[in-house]
Amino acid sequence: MKNTSPRHDRRSFSLGLLALAAAAAMPARAQDPWPGGKPIRLVLPFSAGGPGDTNVRAMAQAQGKRLNQTIIVDNRPGAGGIIGSEYVAKSAPDGYTWLSAGNGAIANALLRPKMPYAESDLVPVVGTSSAPSVLVTNAGVPVQNLKELQAWARAKGRLNFGTAGSGSTGHFVAEMVESALGVPVTLVHYKSGSQTVNAIVGGEVDLASEAPIGVAAFVQSGKLRALALAARERTGPLKQVPTTVEQGFPTILMQHWGGIFAPKGTSATILDRIAEVTIAAYKEDADLVAQTERGGAQPMLLPRAAFERFLQEERARMAQIVAASHMTLE
């Protein structure tokens, strides 16, 4: 005898609704993979308007074209990059929040005893660009290269070295210079790279080390003299300048590099996809490469594993500098 009780009918009706819901959900998931029409946020932990900001926006536009998705550049400056980095470190690992960061990602963790997030909370995804730091002096300083600088500084008794602040790339280079040249260095910290450049143009300090974008025009106009690229090879707009390695000071090395990071726990599939899209953008988009080079940098294009190795090597090298020089945030 057929069961026609109300209870049986209700259960059948409920099971039917569940089956319909499951059937409706399956094709939606299949047709809506990441990024699935949802905007992606690329956090830049520095102010808008600078050369780094311009380069990152060009990169985001090229990435977005290949993903067929909008990528919003979100400037969150402050605390040497920590505010923006913390935001990403504490974001959901769903592939919709990324960080564009550089040297500070390592320096902050080495120099700050208390951080609002662990370094491991940010996963390296892809290396994007790199530029050699340029050692520059005022045009009135009577030296043409690092050997002459060493002799001049020894006769003077010390070097006054301008930096963009404690923990900046210039600060690290100053410690390398003191060790390699064997001369005392007095640190003079300014609030930014542009202030540092203005100070050395004005003769307030003897030496500084900044990214090519900040000093190339002053070198070309004769207001500054470039003594060395802190690199193994000549690259960028000042290729005529010999490297520190060429001049016999191989321990003075500093790259202004950039890369993309994601919150820990982000799917490996999504991480690989962003790395793939980013590398393709730099290889295929001539406008993006031109913009990067106008900023004094070159595409670095390190996929995930290579970028992780690069960071490990940089971290170990910079940690040695911190330990040897007792470097602190003054």
Short mmCIF file of C-alpha atoms in Angstrom, two decimals:
data_model
loop_
_atom_site.label_atom_id
_atom_site.label_comp_id
_atom_site.label_asym_id
_atom_site.label_seq_id
_atom_site.Cartn_x
_atom_site.Cartn_y
_atom_site.Cartn_z
CA MET A 1 0.00 0.00 0.00
CA LYS A 2 1.43 3.41 -1.03
CA ASN A 3 2.44 5.71 1.85
CA THR A 4 0.70 9.06 1.42
CA SER A 5 1.21 10.46 4.92
CA PRO A 6 1.84 14.24 5.26
CA ARG A 7 5.19 13.49 6.91
CA HIS A 8 6.36 11.46 3.91
CA ASP A 9 5.22 14.17 1.50
CA ARG A 10 7.06 16.89 3.46
CA ARG A 11 10.29 14.87 3.49
CA SER A 12 10.09 14.21 -0.24
CA PHE A 13 9.43 17.87 -0.90
CA SER A 14 12.44 18.90 1.25
CA LEU A 15 14.75 16.41 -0.45
CA GLY A 16 13.58 17.68 -3.82
CA LEU A 17 14.42 21.27 -2.89
CA LEU A 18 17.88 20.22 -1.72
CA ALA A 19 18.51 18.38 -4.98
CA LEU A 20 17.40 21.39 -7.02
CA ALA A 21 19.62 23.71 -4.96
CA ALA A 22 22.63 21.43 -5.41
CA ALA A 23 22.01 21.16 -9.14
CA ALA A 24 21.73 24.94 -9.43
CA ALA A 25 24.92 25.52 -7.43
CA MET A 26 27.16 23.14 -9.36
CA PRO A 27 27.14 24.89 -12.74
CA ALA A 28 27.47 28.28 -11.01
CA ARG A 29 30.72 27.15 -9.37
CA ALA A 30 31.96 25.61 -12.61
CA GLN A 31 31.31 28.82 -14.53
CA ASP A 32 32.56 31.15 -11.80
CA PRO A 33 36.17 30.26 -10.88
CA TRP A 34 38.54 32.75 -9.27
CA PRO A 35 38.53 35.70 -9.78
CA GLY A 36 34.87 35.26 -10.69
CA GLY A 37 33.94 38.84 -11.42
CA LYS A 38 34.97 40.17 -8.00
CA PRO A 39 37.48 43.07 -7.99
CA ILE A 40 41.01 42.31 -6.81
CA ARG A 41 42.79 44.67 -4.42
CA LEU A 42 46.54 45.26 -4.76
CA VAL A 43 47.76 47.08 -1.67
CA LEU A 44 50.73 49.42 -2.02
CA PRO A 45 52.06 50.43 1.42
CA PHE A 46 53.22 53.85 0.22
CA SER A 47 51.65 57.09 -0.92
CA ALA A 48 50.10 57.67 -4.31
CA GLY A 49 51.84 59.75 -6.94
CA GLY A 50 55.43 58.56 -6.67
CA PRO A 51 57.33 56.57 -9.31
CA GLY A 52 56.71 53.32 -7.46
CA ASP A 53 52.99 54.01 -7.44
CA THR A 54 53.00 54.73 -11.18
CA ASN A 55 54.83 51.49 -11.93
CA VAL A 56 52.51 49.40 -9.78
CA ARG A 57 49.43 50.90 -11.42
CA ALA A 58 50.81 50.07 -14.86
CA MET A 59 51.46 46.52 -13.70
CA ALA A 60 47.97 46.16 -12.21
CA GLN A 61 46.39 47.32 -15.45
CA ALA A 62 48.39 44.78 -17.46
CA GLN A 63 47.55 41.99 -15.00
CA GLY A 64 43.85 42.92 -15.09
CA LYS A 65 43.74 42.65 -18.87
CA ARG A 66 45.02 39.10 -18.71
CA LEU A 67 42.67 38.10 -15.92
CA ASN A 68 39.76 39.96 -17.51
CA GLN A 69 39.24 41.48 -14.10
CA THR A 70 39.58 44.88 -12.43
CA ILE A 71 42.58 45.25 -10.11
CA ILE A 72 42.33 48.18 -7.73
CA VAL A 73 45.56 49.71 -6.40
CA ASP A 74 44.95 50.59 -2.75
CA ASN A 75 47.54 52.98 -1.23
CA ARG A 76 47.93 52.40 2.52
CA PRO A 77 51.08 54.31 3.57
CA GLY A 78 52.61 54.61 7.02
CA ALA A 79 55.14 53.14 9.46
CA GLY A 80 57.68 52.26 6.77
CA GLY A 81 55.23 50.04 4.92
CA ILE A 82 53.92 48.20 7.97
CA ILE A 83 50.36 49.56 7.87
CA GLY A 84 49.64 48.30 4.37
CA SER A 85 51.51 45.05 4.94
CA GLU A 86 49.57 44.34 8.12
CA TYR A 87 46.29 44.91 6.29
CA VAL A 88 47.18 42.25 3.73
CA ALA A 89 48.66 39.86 6.31
CA LYS A 90 45.37 39.90 8.20
CA SER A 91 43.11 39.71 5.12
CA ALA A 92 41.20 36.60 4.06
CA PRO A 93 43.40 34.27 1.95
CA ASP A 94 40.84 34.17 -0.84
CA GLY A 95 42.89 35.62 -3.70
CA TYR A 96 41.28 39.06 -3.64
CA THR A 97 43.88 40.94 -1.56
CA TRP A 98 47.56 41.19 -2.52
CA LEU A 99 50.58 43.24 -1.44
CA SER A 100 53.14 44.99 -3.61
CA ALA A 101 56.22 45.40 -1.40
CA GLY A 102 60.00 45.77 -1.54
CA ASN A 103 63.09 45.87 0.65
CA GLY A 104 61.12 46.97 3.70
CA ALA A 105 59.42 43.57 3.82
CA ILE A 106 62.76 42.19 5.03
CA ALA A 107 64.19 45.22 6.85
CA ASN A 108 61.14 45.75 9.07
CA ALA A 109 61.21 42.19 10.34
CA LEU A 110 64.97 42.40 11.06
CA LEU A 111 64.96 45.76 12.82
CA ARG A 112 61.65 46.06 14.62
CA PRO A 113 61.43 44.03 17.84
CA LYS A 114 57.62 44.14 17.81
CA MET A 115 55.65 43.64 14.63
CA PRO A 116 51.83 43.52 14.34
CA TYR A 117 52.11 40.44 12.12
CA ALA A 118 54.57 37.60 11.58
CA GLU A 119 56.82 37.66 8.53
CA SER A 120 55.43 34.21 7.64
CA ASP A 121 51.91 35.71 7.42
CA LEU A 122 52.85 37.01 3.97
CA VAL A 123 53.66 34.48 1.23
CA PRO A 124 56.03 35.45 -1.63
CA VAL A 125 54.32 35.13 -5.02
CA VAL A 126 56.45 36.73 -7.75
CA GLY A 127 59.40 39.11 -8.08
CA THR A 128 58.53 41.97 -10.40
CA SER A 129 61.29 44.58 -10.74
CA SER A 130 64.73 45.58 -9.57
CA ALA A 131 67.02 48.63 -9.73
CA PRO A 132 70.57 49.04 -8.43
CA SER A 133 71.12 51.57 -5.68
CA VAL A 134 73.36 54.40 -6.90
CA LEU A 135 76.11 55.83 -4.70
CA VAL A 136 76.21 59.58 -5.35
CA THR A 137 78.14 62.53 -4.03
CA ASN A 138 77.92 66.27 -4.51
CA ALA A 139 79.60 67.40 -7.72
CA GLY A 140 81.94 69.56 -5.64
CA VAL A 141 83.46 66.59 -3.80
CA PRO A 142 86.88 65.94 -5.45
CA VAL A 143 86.46 62.19 -6.14
CA GLN A 144 85.54 60.18 -9.23
CA ASN A 145 85.27 56.62 -7.88
CA LEU A 146 85.18 54.56 -4.70
CA LYS A 147 88.99 54.28 -4.33
CA GLU A 148 89.29 58.04 -4.45
CA LEU A 149 86.37 58.37 -2.05
CA GLN A 150 88.11 56.01 0.35
CA ALA A 151 91.33 58.05 0.28
CA TRP A 152 89.46 61.35 0.61
CA ALA A 153 87.36 60.07 3.53
CA ARG A 154 90.43 58.73 5.34
CA ALA A 155 92.13 62.09 5.01
CA LYS A 156 88.97 63.83 6.20
CA GLY A 157 88.45 61.38 9.05
CA ARG A 158 84.87 60.36 8.26
CA LEU A 159 81.96 60.38 5.80
CA ASN A 160 78.62 62.05 6.41
CA PHE A 161 76.09 59.70 4.81
CA GLY A 162 72.53 60.84 4.07
CA THR A 163 69.71 58.27 4.18
CA ALA A 164 65.93 58.21 3.81
CA GLY A 165 65.59 57.14 7.44
CA SER A 166 66.55 54.38 9.85
CA GLY A 167 66.13 50.99 8.25
CA SER A 168 66.02 52.37 4.70
CA THR A 169 68.05 50.90 1.87
CA GLY A 170 70.43 53.85 2.20
CA HIS A 171 70.97 53.01 5.86
CA PHE A 172 72.02 49.47 4.92
CA VAL A 173 74.35 50.79 2.21
CA ALA A 174 75.92 53.21 4.70
CA GLU A 175 76.80 50.30 6.99
CA MET A 176 78.26 48.38 4.04
CA VAL A 177 80.33 51.42 3.01
CA GLU A 178 81.74 51.89 6.50
CA SER A 179 82.81 48.25 6.63
CA ALA A 180 84.15 47.99 3.07
CA LEU A 181 86.00 51.33 2.93
CA GLY A 182 87.22 51.15 6.51
CA VAL A 183 86.21 54.72 7.33
CA PRO A 184 83.86 56.00 10.06
CA VAL A 185 80.41 56.93 8.75
CA THR A 186 78.13 59.46 10.41
CA LEU A 187 74.48 58.75 9.57
CA VAL A 188 72.26 61.69 8.72
CA HIS A 189 68.66 60.49 8.46
CA TYR A 190 66.06 62.42 6.47
CA LYS A 191 62.35 61.73 6.13
CA SER A 192 62.40 60.60 2.50
CA GLY A 193 64.57 59.82 -0.47
CA SER A 194 63.74 63.16 -2.10
CA GLN A 195 64.88 65.03 1.01
CA THR A 196 68.10 63.04 1.00
CA VAL A 197 68.76 63.92 -2.64
CA ASN A 198 68.10 67.60 -1.97
CA ALA A 199 70.50 67.46 0.96
CA ILE A 200 73.35 66.02 -1.06
CA VAL A 201 72.72 68.42 -3.95
CA GLY A 202 72.97 71.19 -1.36
CA GLY A 203 76.21 69.80 0.09
CA GLU A 204 74.76 68.96 3.53
CA VAL A 205 76.18 65.41 3.37
CA ASP A 206 79.09 63.75 1.54
CA LEU A 207 77.42 60.64 0.20
CA ALA A 208 74.05 58.94 -0.32
CA SER A 209 72.71 55.86 -2.04
CA GLU A 210 69.32 56.05 -3.74
CA ALA A 211 67.29 54.45 -6.53
CA PRO A 212 68.10 55.60 -10.09
CA ILE A 213 64.72 57.33 -10.47
CA GLY A 214 65.67 59.72 -7.67
CA VAL A 215 69.16 60.68 -8.83
CA ALA A 216 69.52 60.07 -12.59
CA ALA A 217 68.34 63.55 -13.63
CA PHE A 218 70.72 65.22 -11.14
CA VAL A 219 73.62 63.09 -12.38
CA GLN A 220 72.83 63.89 -15.99
CA SER A 221 72.60 67.62 -15.23
CA GLY A 222 75.94 67.58 -13.37
CA LYS A 223 74.55 68.46 -9.93
CA LEU A 224 75.49 65.03 -8.56
CA ARG A 225 78.28 62.62 -9.41
CA ALA A 226 77.48 58.89 -9.53
CA LEU A 227 80.42 56.95 -8.10
CA ALA A 228 79.09 53.41 -8.32
CA LEU A 229 76.10 51.16 -8.89
CA ALA A 230 75.74 48.92 -5.84
CA ALA A 231 75.39 45.86 -8.04
CA ARG A 232 77.17 43.05 -9.86
CA GLU A 233 76.11 44.20 -13.32
CA ARG A 234 75.38 47.55 -14.97
CA THR A 235 71.68 48.11 -15.59
CA GLY A 236 69.24 50.98 -15.81
CA PRO A 237 69.61 54.59 -16.97
CA LEU A 238 73.13 54.98 -15.53
CA LYS A 239 74.86 52.06 -17.27
CA GLN A 240 77.93 54.21 -17.83
CA VAL A 241 78.63 54.09 -14.08
CA PRO A 242 80.88 51.19 -12.93
CA THR A 243 79.58 48.81 -10.29
CA THR A 244 80.93 48.34 -6.80
CA VAL A 245 82.09 44.85 -7.83
CA GLU A 246 84.06 46.26 -10.78
CA GLN A 247 85.75 48.72 -8.42
CA GLY A 248 86.84 46.05 -5.94
CA PHE A 249 84.13 46.45 -3.28
CA PRO A 250 81.94 43.35 -3.83
CA THR A 251 80.29 43.52 -0.41
CA ILE A 252 78.52 46.80 -1.22
CA LEU A 253 75.40 45.49 -2.92
CA MET A 254 71.85 46.83 -2.78
CA GLN A 255 68.91 46.40 -5.12
CA HIS A 256 65.65 48.34 -4.88
CA TRP A 257 63.42 45.37 -5.67
CA GLY A 258 59.68 44.87 -5.83
CA GLY A 259 57.45 41.83 -5.60
CA ILE A 260 53.97 40.57 -4.84
CA PHE A 261 52.92 38.83 -1.63
CA ALA A 262 49.67 37.17 -0.49
CA PRO A 263 48.11 36.30 2.86
CA LYS A 264 49.26 32.94 4.22
CA GLY A 265 46.79 30.21 3.31
CA THR A 266 46.01 31.48 -0.18
CA SER A 267 45.50 28.57 -2.59
CA ALA A 268 48.65 27.48 -4.43
CA THR A 269 46.61 27.42 -7.63
CA ILE A 270 45.75 31.10 -7.24
CA LEU A 271 49.32 32.00 -6.26
CA ASP A 272 50.65 30.30 -9.39
CA ARG A 273 48.03 32.00 -11.53
CA ILE A 274 49.02 35.50 -10.33
CA ALA A 275 52.72 34.68 -10.84
CA GLU A 276 52.00 33.39 -14.35
CA VAL A 277 49.89 36.41 -15.30
CA THR A 278 52.43 38.87 -13.91
CA ILE A 279 55.39 37.35 -15.74
CA ALA A 280 53.35 37.19 -18.96
CA ALA A 281 52.43 40.87 -18.56
CA TYR A 282 56.08 41.93 -18.36
CA LYS A 283 57.08 39.69 -21.26
CA GLU A 284 54.26 40.75 -23.58
CA ASP A 285 53.38 44.33 -22.67
CA ALA A 286 55.90 46.78 -24.15
CA ASP A 287 54.20 49.74 -22.45
CA LEU A 288 54.60 48.12 -19.02
CA VAL A 289 58.30 47.44 -19.62
CA ALA A 290 58.80 51.00 -20.89
CA GLN A 291 57.10 52.42 -17.78
CA THR A 292 59.27 50.24 -15.53
CA GLU A 293 62.42 51.40 -17.29
CA ARG A 294 61.33 55.05 -17.07
CA GLY A 295 61.28 54.48 -13.34
CA GLY A 296 64.91 53.38 -13.48
CA ALA A 297 64.15 49.69 -12.92
CA GLN A 298 64.19 46.48 -14.92
CA PRO A 299 61.72 43.57 -14.88
CA MET A 300 62.98 40.92 -12.42
CA LEU A 301 60.43 38.17 -13.21
CA LEU A 302 61.11 35.61 -10.50
CA PRO A 303 58.42 32.90 -10.22
CA ARG A 304 57.39 31.68 -6.78
CA ALA A 305 60.23 29.28 -5.97
CA ALA A 306 62.93 31.59 -7.34
CA PHE A 307 61.45 34.60 -5.53
CA GLU A 308 61.43 32.67 -2.25
CA ARG A 309 65.12 31.78 -2.72
CA PHE A 310 65.96 35.40 -3.53
CA LEU A 311 64.24 36.57 -0.33
CA GLN A 312 65.98 33.94 1.78
CA GLU A 313 69.37 35.02 0.44
CA GLU A 314 68.61 38.72 0.93
CA ARG A 315 67.31 38.11 4.44
CA ALA A 316 70.45 36.20 5.42
CA ARG A 317 72.73 38.85 3.91
CA MET A 318 70.91 41.77 5.52
CA ALA A 319 70.76 39.97 8.87
CA GLN A 320 74.56 39.71 8.80
CA ILE A 321 74.82 43.46 8.22
CA VAL A 322 72.45 44.16 11.10
CA ALA A 323 74.43 41.90 13.44
CA ALA A 324 77.90 43.07 12.39
CA SER A 325 77.10 46.79 12.60
CA HIS A 326 74.70 46.56 15.59
CA MET A 327 72.24 48.35 13.33
CA THR A 328 69.13 49.74 15.02
CA LEU A 329 66.19 51.99 14.28
CA GLU A 330 67.47 55.23 15.75
#
